[in-house]
Amino acid sequence: MTPAVGDEASTSASLPPAAGQELPIEGKTVKALTLLSLKRTFELFAGNYGQKVAADEASQRAKIACKIRDEYLAVRDFKLPERPAAPGASKQGSSAEAAANGTAMAKAGGGAEAVLAAGGAKSTTAKLIETMPKPADQAARAAAAAAGALVLHQGARAVVPTAAGGHKEYVPSAQLARRLPSKWPRPAWHAPWKMYRVVAGHLGPVRSLAVDAGNEWVVTGSADRTIKIWDLATGQLRLTLTGHIEQVTGLAVSDRHPYMFSCGLDKMVKCWDLEYNKVIRHYHGHLSGVYSLALHPTLDVLMTGGRDSVCRVWDMRTKMQVHCLTGHDDTVCSILSQSTDPQVITGAHDKTIRLWDIRRPSTMATLTYHKKSVRALAMHPTEYAFAGGSADNIKKYRLPPGEFLHNMLQNQKAIISCMAVNEDGVLVSGADNGSLWFWDWTSGNNFQAAQSVLQPGSLESEANICACAFDATGTRLLTAEGDKTIKFWRQDEAATPESHPVNFRPPRDMRRF
């Protein structure tokens, strides 16, 4: 029997697919799949959409207790003044006003009794307030409220409800963790400094300055290529020395020999015999201008640094170069020297400070805390520490490891050109804009911000403090400035802690870095 065409089609449709034949897959777009996912999500969560979550009675009670204690404690038991009824007012209006007043009293913690007395129905909040535990001194406060007085909380400790329905004593956080005072040292009082003398005589900006160890005279070097020696007591000019053919950028006076050393932008380092006022030695070796100079306090060696990015160590007597300390990538503009390791400390325009061991020679440590050129260094006369000045900040370091201590609390917001420290703990920093700031060394607090006064006829751009130094006693300060003058500063003897109080605000961060 031959099957019909329709039967053949139905039979082929009902037969399973042959081996290796893939089932047809209905393709759907991304949009269709996204809509399908959204539909299923809506069907899953739309059953209880818009229904309010059942309120937890314990949580609501705790919330109301906290609100009463924080917002309505001062007026919790305050008796509201009675308002006289207006003539002709309806009874219904008076009842509505009383109900409104009762609801407000219930929110302020007056209890559900106020609502009942006002004639209104109890709300959910009033019912929760009624079930809250009453404090132990409720009777005393109720008596005070009857007298119409505001009552401060001076009775038993506050009691707060717990989530379990009970109550416990409220313990403030101040009893759990006592607040510690700031560990930042409080600054000592220092008298303000004032300028009392101006000495003029150079024909160019005064670039360098050094004070005699005997505290009798001061020597200055200028851009007019001369070196002048001034009497420290009177400010009179004693002597003028010539020999450099460029600006004199560094000076140092030996306290063990009658020698004075000078350096300049002419690549020359000279040794002057002060008994004959003549140059007796030259130190040749720098490839460019020399910016800084320092003497070792116990050895007969001399350190110079300049634009050739090296610090050269010279034998003072033989004029031979002992070491060439290499490592900086830019101009070496400040040098410190001490008798113990590290015996040489250099600051450069490459934003680093290096501590050197001159026996090997090698770098003991490289300090990279500054973000700008380190143009000034100052060693404390008694502490084993020094400070580095840059345009970003003034930072203190502990020796010998070069450990960073802390920044100064204020920012001078200028390029620091020079710094000096005396034994009283007064740090002075001079900047290129003529600002002269005085700091307390221990705390890093700025107690005076002075501004140098320009010599009449000078330009504003010449308000630059190039060098500064204290005398041997630490009671007089000398500054060499760009307006061709040398200024003398001393403390104001009439100042007192009452007339000039310390303006100190300890930093919030208790760390000292």
JSON list of C-alpha atoms in Angstrom, two decimals, residues 58-250:
[
{"chain": "A", "resi": 58, "resn": "ALA", "atom": "CA", "xyz": [12.52, 47.38, 69.21]},
{"chain": "A", "resi": 59, "resn": "SER", "atom": "CA", "xyz": [14.34, 49.39, 66.53]},
{"chain": "A", "resi": 60, "resn": "GLN", "atom": "CA", "xyz": [11.72, 52.12, 66.55]},
{"chain": "A", "resi": 61, "resn": "ARG", "atom": "CA", "xyz": [11.89, 52.34, 70.34]},
{"chain": "A", "resi": 62, "resn": "ALA", "atom": "CA", "xyz": [15.68, 52.70, 70.23]},
{"chain": "A", "resi": 63, "resn": "LYS", "atom": "CA", "xyz": [15.41, 55.35, 67.51]},
{"chain": "A", "resi": 64, "resn": "ILE", "atom": "CA", "xyz": [12.89, 57.42, 69.47]},
{"chain": "A", "resi": 65, "resn": "ALA", "atom": "CA", "xyz": [14.95, 57.15, 72.67]},
{"chain": "A", "resi": 66, "resn": "CYS", "atom": "CA", "xyz": [18.04, 58.44, 70.91]},
{"chain": "A", "resi": 67, "resn": "LYS", "atom": "CA", "xyz": [16.12, 61.30, 69.32]},
{"chain": "A", "resi": 68, "resn": "ILE", "atom": "CA", "xyz": [14.60, 62.37, 72.63]},
{"chain": "A", "resi": 69, "resn": "ARG", "atom": "CA", "xyz": [17.98, 62.32, 74.34]},
{"chain": "A", "resi": 70, "resn": "ASP", "atom": "CA", "xyz": [19.82, 64.18, 71.55]},
{"chain": "A", "resi": 71, "resn": "GLU", "atom": "CA", "xyz": [17.21, 66.75, 70.47]},
{"chain": "A", "resi": 72, "resn": "TYR", "atom": "CA", "xyz": [14.62, 67.24, 73.20]},
{"chain": "A", "resi": 73, "resn": "LEU", "atom": "CA", "xyz": [16.57, 66.60, 76.41]},
{"chain": "A", "resi": 74, "resn": "ALA", "atom": "CA", "xyz": [16.66, 70.27, 77.45]},
{"chain": "A", "resi": 75, "resn": "VAL", "atom": "CA", "xyz": [12.90, 70.74, 77.02]},
{"chain": "A", "resi": 76, "resn": "ARG", "atom": "CA", "xyz": [11.76, 67.23, 77.75]},
{"chain": "A", "resi": 77, "resn": "ASP", "atom": "CA", "xyz": [9.95, 68.11, 80.98]},
{"chain": "A", "resi": 78, "resn": "PHE", "atom": "CA", "xyz": [9.25, 71.72, 80.16]},
{"chain": "A", "resi": 79, "resn": "LYS", "atom": "CA", "xyz": [5.67, 72.63, 80.94]},
{"chain": "A", "resi": 80, "resn": "LEU", "atom": "CA", "xyz": [3.94, 74.31, 78.03]},
{"chain": "A", "resi": 81, "resn": "PRO", "atom": "CA", "xyz": [2.24, 77.60, 78.86]},
{"chain": "A", "resi": 82, "resn": "GLU", "atom": "CA", "xyz": [-1.53, 77.50, 78.73]},
{"chain": "A", "resi": 83, "resn": "ARG", "atom": "CA", "xyz": [-3.05, 79.60, 76.00]},
{"chain": "A", "resi": 84, "resn": "PRO", "atom": "CA", "xyz": [-6.27, 81.40, 76.86]},
{"chain": "A", "resi": 85, "resn": "ALA", "atom": "CA", "xyz": [-9.14, 80.36, 74.65]},
{"chain": "A", "resi": 86, "resn": "ALA", "atom": "CA", "xyz": [-10.30, 82.99, 72.21]},
{"chain": "A", "resi": 87, "resn": "PRO", "atom": "CA", "xyz": [-13.80, 84.29, 72.88]},
{"chain": "A", "resi": 88, "resn": "GLY", "atom": "CA", "xyz": [-16.38, 82.69, 70.65]},
{"chain": "A", "resi": 89, "resn": "ALA", "atom": "CA", "xyz": [-14.08, 79.87, 69.58]},
{"chain": "A", "resi": 90, "resn": "SER", "atom": "CA", "xyz": [-15.85, 76.62, 68.91]},
{"chain": "A", "resi": 91, "resn": "LYS", "atom": "CA", "xyz": [-15.34, 73.63, 71.09]},
{"chain": "A", "resi": 92, "resn": "GLN", "atom": "CA", "xyz": [-14.30, 71.57, 68.10]},
{"chain": "A", "resi": 93, "resn": "GLY", "atom": "CA", "xyz": [-11.50, 74.00, 67.23]},
{"chain": "A", "resi": 94, "resn": "SER", "atom": "CA", "xyz": [-10.20, 74.01, 70.81]},
{"chain": "A", "resi": 95, "resn": "SER", "atom": "CA", "xyz": [-10.12, 70.23, 70.83]},
{"chain": "A", "resi": 96, "resn": "ALA", "atom": "CA", "xyz": [-8.16, 70.13, 67.58]},
{"chain": "A", "resi": 97, "resn": "GLU", "atom": "CA", "xyz": [-5.58, 72.64, 68.90]},
{"chain": "A", "resi": 98, "resn": "ALA", "atom": "CA", "xyz": [-5.23, 70.69, 72.15]},
{"chain": "A", "resi": 99, "resn": "ALA", "atom": "CA", "xyz": [-4.69, 67.49, 70.20]},
{"chain": "A", "resi": 100, "resn": "ALA", "atom": "CA", "xyz": [-1.95, 69.15, 68.13]},
{"chain": "A", "resi": 101, "resn": "ASN", "atom": "CA", "xyz": [-0.23, 70.45, 71.28]},
{"chain": "A", "resi": 102, "resn": "GLY", "atom": "CA", "xyz": [-0.46, 67.02, 72.86]},
{"chain": "A", "resi": 103, "resn": "THR", "atom": "CA", "xyz": [1.18, 65.38, 69.86]},
{"chain": "A", "resi": 104, "resn": "ALA", "atom": "CA", "xyz": [4.05, 67.87, 70.02]},
{"chain": "A", "resi": 105, "resn": "MET", "atom": "CA", "xyz": [4.51, 67.18, 73.73]},
{"chain": "A", "resi": 106, "resn": "ALA", "atom": "CA", "xyz": [4.58, 63.47, 73.05]},
{"chain": "A", "resi": 107, "resn": "LYS", "atom": "CA", "xyz": [7.36, 63.96, 70.49]},
{"chain": "A", "resi": 108, "resn": "ALA", "atom": "CA", "xyz": [9.29, 66.07, 72.99]},
{"chain": "A", "resi": 109, "resn": "GLY", "atom": "CA", "xyz": [9.19, 63.24, 75.49]},
{"chain": "A", "resi": 110, "resn": "GLY", "atom": "CA", "xyz": [6.27, 64.37, 77.62]},
{"chain": "A", "resi": 111, "resn": "GLY", "atom": "CA", "xyz": [4.72, 60.92, 77.43]},
{"chain": "A", "resi": 112, "resn": "ALA", "atom": "CA", "xyz": [1.40, 59.59, 76.27]},
{"chain": "A", "resi": 113, "resn": "GLU", "atom": "CA", "xyz": [-0.39, 61.31, 79.16]},
{"chain": "A", "resi": 114, "resn": "ALA", "atom": "CA", "xyz": [-0.12, 64.63, 77.36]},
{"chain": "A", "resi": 115, "resn": "VAL", "atom": "CA", "xyz": [-1.87, 63.22, 74.34]},
{"chain": "A", "resi": 116, "resn": "LEU", "atom": "CA", "xyz": [-4.67, 61.78, 76.44]},
{"chain": "A", "resi": 117, "resn": "ALA", "atom": "CA", "xyz": [-5.07, 65.04, 78.32]},
{"chain": "A", "resi": 118, "resn": "ALA", "atom": "CA", "xyz": [-5.35, 66.88, 75.04]},
{"chain": "A", "resi": 119, "resn": "GLY", "atom": "CA", "xyz": [-8.17, 64.66, 73.99]},
{"chain": "A", "resi": 120, "resn": "GLY", "atom": "CA", "xyz": [-6.45, 63.20, 70.91]},
{"chain": "A", "resi": 121, "resn": "ALA", "atom": "CA", "xyz": [-6.02, 59.58, 69.89]},
{"chain": "A", "resi": 122, "resn": "LYS", "atom": "CA", "xyz": [-2.79, 57.76, 70.59]},
{"chain": "A", "resi": 123, "resn": "SER", "atom": "CA", "xyz": [-0.41, 57.56, 67.65]},
{"chain": "A", "resi": 124, "resn": "THR", "atom": "CA", "xyz": [2.10, 54.80, 67.06]},
{"chain": "A", "resi": 125, "resn": "THR", "atom": "CA", "xyz": [4.91, 57.03, 68.29]},
{"chain": "A", "resi": 126, "resn": "ALA", "atom": "CA", "xyz": [3.01, 57.90, 71.46]},
{"chain": "A", "resi": 127, "resn": "LYS", "atom": "CA", "xyz": [2.38, 54.23, 72.17]},
{"chain": "A", "resi": 128, "resn": "LEU", "atom": "CA", "xyz": [6.10, 53.47, 71.82]},
{"chain": "A", "resi": 129, "resn": "ILE", "atom": "CA", "xyz": [6.99, 56.37, 74.12]},
{"chain": "A", "resi": 130, "resn": "GLU", "atom": "CA", "xyz": [4.54, 55.07, 76.69]},
{"chain": "A", "resi": 131, "resn": "THR", "atom": "CA", "xyz": [6.20, 51.63, 76.72]},
{"chain": "A", "resi": 132, "resn": "MET", "atom": "CA", "xyz": [9.73, 53.04, 77.05]},
{"chain": "A", "resi": 133, "resn": "PRO", "atom": "CA", "xyz": [11.43, 52.57, 80.46]},
{"chain": "A", "resi": 134, "resn": "LYS", "atom": "CA", "xyz": [11.31, 55.65, 82.69]},
{"chain": "A", "resi": 135, "resn": "PRO", "atom": "CA", "xyz": [14.58, 57.00, 84.15]},
{"chain": "A", "resi": 136, "resn": "ALA", "atom": "CA", "xyz": [15.22, 56.74, 87.85]},
{"chain": "A", "resi": 137, "resn": "ASP", "atom": "CA", "xyz": [15.01, 60.50, 88.41]},
{"chain": "A", "resi": 138, "resn": "GLN", "atom": "CA", "xyz": [11.66, 60.90, 86.64]},
{"chain": "A", "resi": 139, "resn": "ALA", "atom": "CA", "xyz": [9.95, 62.10, 89.83]},
{"chain": "A", "resi": 140, "resn": "ALA", "atom": "CA", "xyz": [12.52, 64.82, 90.51]},
{"chain": "A", "resi": 141, "resn": "ARG", "atom": "CA", "xyz": [12.34, 66.09, 86.95]},
{"chain": "A", "resi": 142, "resn": "ALA", "atom": "CA", "xyz": [8.56, 66.01, 87.02]},
{"chain": "A", "resi": 143, "resn": "ALA", "atom": "CA", "xyz": [8.62, 68.20, 90.14]},
{"chain": "A", "resi": 144, "resn": "ALA", "atom": "CA", "xyz": [10.98, 70.63, 88.44]},
{"chain": "A", "resi": 145, "resn": "ALA", "atom": "CA", "xyz": [8.79, 70.65, 85.36]},
{"chain": "A", "resi": 146, "resn": "ALA", "atom": "CA", "xyz": [5.81, 71.53, 87.51]},
{"chain": "A", "resi": 147, "resn": "ALA", "atom": "CA", "xyz": [7.70, 74.62, 88.63]},
{"chain": "A", "resi": 148, "resn": "GLY", "atom": "CA", "xyz": [8.16, 75.61, 84.96]},
{"chain": "A", "resi": 149, "resn": "ALA", "atom": "CA", "xyz": [11.99, 75.46, 84.90]},
{"chain": "A", "resi": 150, "resn": "LEU", "atom": "CA", "xyz": [14.40, 74.01, 82.36]},
{"chain": "A", "resi": 151, "resn": "VAL", "atom": "CA", "xyz": [16.20, 71.07, 83.91]},
{"chain": "A", "resi": 152, "resn": "LEU", "atom": "CA", "xyz": [19.72, 69.99, 83.04]},
{"chain": "A", "resi": 153, "resn": "HIS", "atom": "CA", "xyz": [20.58, 66.32, 83.23]},
{"chain": "A", "resi": 154, "resn": "GLN", "atom": "CA", "xyz": [22.48, 66.02, 86.53]},
{"chain": "A", "resi": 155, "resn": "GLY", "atom": "CA", "xyz": [20.91, 62.93, 88.05]},
{"chain": "A", "resi": 156, "resn": "ALA", "atom": "CA", "xyz": [21.67, 59.29, 87.38]},
{"chain": "A", "resi": 157, "resn": "ARG", "atom": "CA", "xyz": [23.40, 58.13, 84.25]},
{"chain": "A", "resi": 158, "resn": "ALA", "atom": "CA", "xyz": [21.40, 57.96, 81.06]},
{"chain": "A", "resi": 159, "resn": "VAL", "atom": "CA", "xyz": [19.69, 54.67, 80.25]},
{"chain": "A", "resi": 160, "resn": "VAL", "atom": "CA", "xyz": [19.27, 53.60, 76.64]},
{"chain": "A", "resi": 161, "resn": "PRO", "atom": "CA", "xyz": [17.15, 50.73, 75.35]},
{"chain": "A", "resi": 162, "resn": "THR", "atom": "CA", "xyz": [18.72, 47.72, 73.74]},
{"chain": "A", "resi": 163, "resn": "ALA", "atom": "CA", "xyz": [17.65, 45.82, 70.65]},
{"chain": "A", "resi": 164, "resn": "ALA", "atom": "CA", "xyz": [16.46, 42.91, 72.80]},
{"chain": "A", "resi": 165, "resn": "GLY", "atom": "CA", "xyz": [13.89, 45.08, 74.55]},
{"chain": "A", "resi": 166, "resn": "GLY", "atom": "CA", "xyz": [15.82, 45.76, 77.75]},
{"chain": "A", "resi": 167, "resn": "HIS", "atom": "CA", "xyz": [17.87, 48.77, 78.73]},
{"chain": "A", "resi": 168, "resn": "LYS", "atom": "CA", "xyz": [21.44, 49.46, 79.74]},
{"chain": "A", "resi": 169, "resn": "GLU", "atom": "CA", "xyz": [23.51, 52.31, 81.15]},
{"chain": "A", "resi": 170, "resn": "TYR", "atom": "CA", "xyz": [24.85, 54.75, 78.58]},
{"chain": "A", "resi": 171, "resn": "VAL", "atom": "CA", "xyz": [28.66, 54.98, 78.64]},
{"chain": "A", "resi": 172, "resn": "PRO", "atom": "CA", "xyz": [30.14, 57.82, 76.56]},
{"chain": "A", "resi": 173, "resn": "SER", "atom": "CA", "xyz": [33.05, 57.10, 74.28]},
{"chain": "A", "resi": 174, "resn": "ALA", "atom": "CA", "xyz": [35.29, 59.49, 76.26]},
{"chain": "A", "resi": 175, "resn": "GLN", "atom": "CA", "xyz": [35.34, 56.97, 79.10]},
{"chain": "A", "resi": 176, "resn": "LEU", "atom": "CA", "xyz": [36.23, 54.11, 76.82]},
{"chain": "A", "resi": 177, "resn": "ALA", "atom": "CA", "xyz": [39.14, 55.84, 75.05]},
{"chain": "A", "resi": 178, "resn": "ARG", "atom": "CA", "xyz": [40.59, 58.89, 76.73]},
{"chain": "A", "resi": 179, "resn": "ARG", "atom": "CA", "xyz": [41.61, 61.59, 74.31]},
{"chain": "A", "resi": 180, "resn": "LEU", "atom": "CA", "xyz": [45.37, 61.99, 74.38]},
{"chain": "A", "resi": 181, "resn": "PRO", "atom": "CA", "xyz": [46.99, 65.44, 74.29]},
{"chain": "A", "resi": 182, "resn": "SER", "atom": "CA", "xyz": [49.14, 66.40, 71.35]},
{"chain": "A", "resi": 183, "resn": "LYS", "atom": "CA", "xyz": [52.69, 65.06, 71.59]},
{"chain": "A", "resi": 184, "resn": "TRP", "atom": "CA", "xyz": [54.03, 67.90, 69.48]},
{"chain": "A", "resi": 185, "resn": "PRO", "atom": "CA", "xyz": [56.45, 69.96, 71.61]},
{"chain": "A", "resi": 186, "resn": "ARG", "atom": "CA", "xyz": [55.24, 73.39, 72.55]},
{"chain": "A", "resi": 187, "resn": "PRO", "atom": "CA", "xyz": [57.52, 76.15, 71.26]},
{"chain": "A", "resi": 188, "resn": "ALA", "atom": "CA", "xyz": [59.63, 78.18, 73.64]},
{"chain": "A", "resi": 189, "resn": "TRP", "atom": "CA", "xyz": [59.07, 81.92, 73.72]},
{"chain": "A", "resi": 190, "resn": "HIS", "atom": "CA", "xyz": [61.57, 83.99, 71.73]},
{"chain": "A", "resi": 191, "resn": "ALA", "atom": "CA", "xyz": [61.75, 87.75, 71.61]},
{"chain": "A", "resi": 192, "resn": "PRO", "atom": "CA", "xyz": [61.07, 89.25, 68.17]},
{"chain": "A", "resi": 193, "resn": "TRP", "atom": "CA", "xyz": [64.00, 90.52, 66.15]},
{"chain": "A", "resi": 194, "resn": "LYS", "atom": "CA", "xyz": [64.33, 94.01, 64.71]},
{"chain": "A", "resi": 195, "resn": "MET", "atom": "CA", "xyz": [66.79, 95.70, 62.37]},
{"chain": "A", "resi": 196, "resn": "TYR", "atom": "CA", "xyz": [68.99, 98.30, 64.01]},
{"chain": "A", "resi": 197, "resn": "ARG", "atom": "CA", "xyz": [71.72, 99.07, 61.44]},
{"chain": "A", "resi": 198, "resn": "VAL", "atom": "CA", "xyz": [72.19, 99.19, 57.67]},
{"chain": "A", "resi": 199, "resn": "VAL", "atom": "CA", "xyz": [75.70, 99.23, 56.18]},
{"chain": "A", "resi": 200, "resn": "ALA", "atom": "CA", "xyz": [76.25, 100.19, 52.56]},
{"chain": "A", "resi": 201, "resn": "GLY", "atom": "CA", "xyz": [79.48, 100.25, 50.60]},
{"chain": "A", "resi": 202, "resn": "HIS", "atom": "CA", "xyz": [79.39, 97.56, 47.93]},
{"chain": "A", "resi": 203, "resn": "LEU", "atom": "CA", "xyz": [78.62, 98.43, 44.33]},
{"chain": "A", "resi": 204, "resn": "GLY", "atom": "CA", "xyz": [76.73, 95.21, 43.64]},
{"chain": "A", "resi": 205, "resn": "PRO", "atom": "CA", "xyz": [74.55, 92.62, 45.40]},
{"chain": "A", "resi": 206, "resn": "VAL", "atom": "CA", "xyz": [76.24, 91.16, 48.49]},
{"chain": "A", "resi": 207, "resn": "ARG", "atom": "CA", "xyz": [76.47, 87.40, 47.78]},
{"chain": "A", "resi": 208, "resn": "SER", "atom": "CA", "xyz": [78.38, 85.99, 50.76]},
{"chain": "A", "resi": 209, "resn": "LEU", "atom": "CA", "xyz": [79.12, 86.70, 54.41]},
{"chain": "A", "resi": 210, "resn": "ALA", "atom": "CA", "xyz": [81.25, 85.27, 57.26]},
{"chain": "A", "resi": 211, "resn": "VAL", "atom": "CA", "xyz": [81.87, 86.34, 60.86]},
{"chain": "A", "resi": 212, "resn": "ASP", "atom": "CA", "xyz": [85.23, 86.28, 62.64]},
{"chain": "A", "resi": 213, "resn": "ALA", "atom": "CA", "xyz": [85.58, 83.66, 65.40]},
{"chain": "A", "resi": 214, "resn": "GLY", "atom": "CA", "xyz": [86.76, 86.43, 67.74]},
{"chain": "A", "resi": 215, "resn": "ASN", "atom": "CA", "xyz": [83.53, 88.33, 67.08]},
{"chain": "A", "resi": 216, "resn": "GLU", "atom": "CA", "xyz": [85.39, 91.51, 66.08]},
{"chain": "A", "resi": 217, "resn": "TRP", "atom": "CA", "xyz": [84.72, 91.86, 62.37]},
{"chain": "A", "resi": 218, "resn": "VAL", "atom": "CA", "xyz": [82.64, 90.51, 59.52]},
{"chain": "A", "resi": 219, "resn": "VAL", "atom": "CA", "xyz": [83.71, 89.91, 55.93]},
{"chain": "A", "resi": 220, "resn": "THR", "atom": "CA", "xyz": [81.42, 90.19, 52.91]},
{"chain": "A", "resi": 221, "resn": "GLY", "atom": "CA", "xyz": [81.80, 89.25, 49.26]},
{"chain": "A", "resi": 222, "resn": "SER", "atom": "CA", "xyz": [79.90, 90.98, 46.50]},
{"chain": "A", "resi": 223, "resn": "ALA", "atom": "CA", "xyz": [79.05, 90.87, 42.83]},
{"chain": "A", "resi": 224, "resn": "ASP", "atom": "CA", "xyz": [81.33, 93.89, 42.41]},
{"chain": "A", "resi": 225, "resn": "ARG", "atom": "CA", "xyz": [84.27, 91.38, 42.72]},
{"chain": "A", "resi": 226, "resn": "THR", "atom": "CA", "xyz": [85.54, 92.84, 46.00]},
{"chain": "A", "resi": 227, "resn": "ILE", "atom": "CA", "xyz": [85.78, 91.52, 49.56]},
{"chain": "A", "resi": 228, "resn": "LYS", "atom": "CA", "xyz": [85.19, 94.01, 52.35]},
{"chain": "A", "resi": 229, "resn": "ILE", "atom": "CA", "xyz": [85.90, 93.64, 56.07]},
{"chain": "A", "resi": 230, "resn": "TRP", "atom": "CA", "xyz": [83.67, 95.61, 58.47]},
{"chain": "A", "resi": 231, "resn": "ASP", "atom": "CA", "xyz": [83.90, 96.34, 62.16]},
{"chain": "A", "resi": 232, "resn": "LEU", "atom": "CA", "xyz": [81.17, 94.32, 63.87]},
{"chain": "A", "resi": 233, "resn": "ALA", "atom": "CA", "xyz": [80.59, 96.77, 66.71]},
{"chain": "A", "resi": 234, "resn": "THR", "atom": "CA", "xyz": [80.45, 100.04, 64.76]},
{"chain": "A", "resi": 235, "resn": "GLY", "atom": "CA", "xyz": [79.77, 98.91, 61.18]},
{"chain": "A", "resi": 236, "resn": "GLN", "atom": "CA", "xyz": [82.72, 100.88, 59.86]},
{"chain": "A", "resi": 237, "resn": "LEU", "atom": "CA", "xyz": [84.69, 99.66, 56.84]},
{"chain": "A", "resi": 238, "resn": "ARG", "atom": "CA", "xyz": [88.13, 98.36, 57.75]},
{"chain": "A", "resi": 239, "resn": "LEU", "atom": "CA", "xyz": [89.56, 96.88, 54.57]},
{"chain": "A", "resi": 240, "resn": "THR", "atom": "CA", "xyz": [88.77, 96.14, 50.93]},
{"chain": "A", "resi": 241, "resn": "LEU", "atom": "CA", "xyz": [90.42, 93.19, 49.16]},
{"chain": "A", "resi": 242, "resn": "THR", "atom": "CA", "xyz": [90.53, 92.72, 45.39]},
{"chain": "A", "resi": 243, "resn": "GLY", "atom": "CA", "xyz": [91.66, 89.74, 43.39]},
{"chain": "A", "resi": 244, "resn": "HIS", "atom": "CA", "xyz": [88.63, 87.96, 41.98]},
{"chain": "A", "resi": 245, "resn": "ILE", "atom": "CA", "xyz": [87.56, 88.72, 38.44]},
{"chain": "A", "resi": 246, "resn": "GLU", "atom": "CA", "xyz": [83.96, 87.56, 38.97]},
{"chain": "A", "resi": 247, "resn": "GLN", "atom": "CA", "xyz": [81.31, 87.56, 41.69]},
{"chain": "A", "resi": 248, "resn": "VAL", "atom": "CA", "xyz": [82.46, 86.37, 45.12]},
{"chain": "A", "resi": 249, "resn": "THR", "atom": "CA", "xyz": [79.94, 83.65, 46.08]},
{"chain": "A", "resi": 250, "resn": "GLY", "atom": "CA", "xyz": [81.50, 82.03, 49.16]}
]
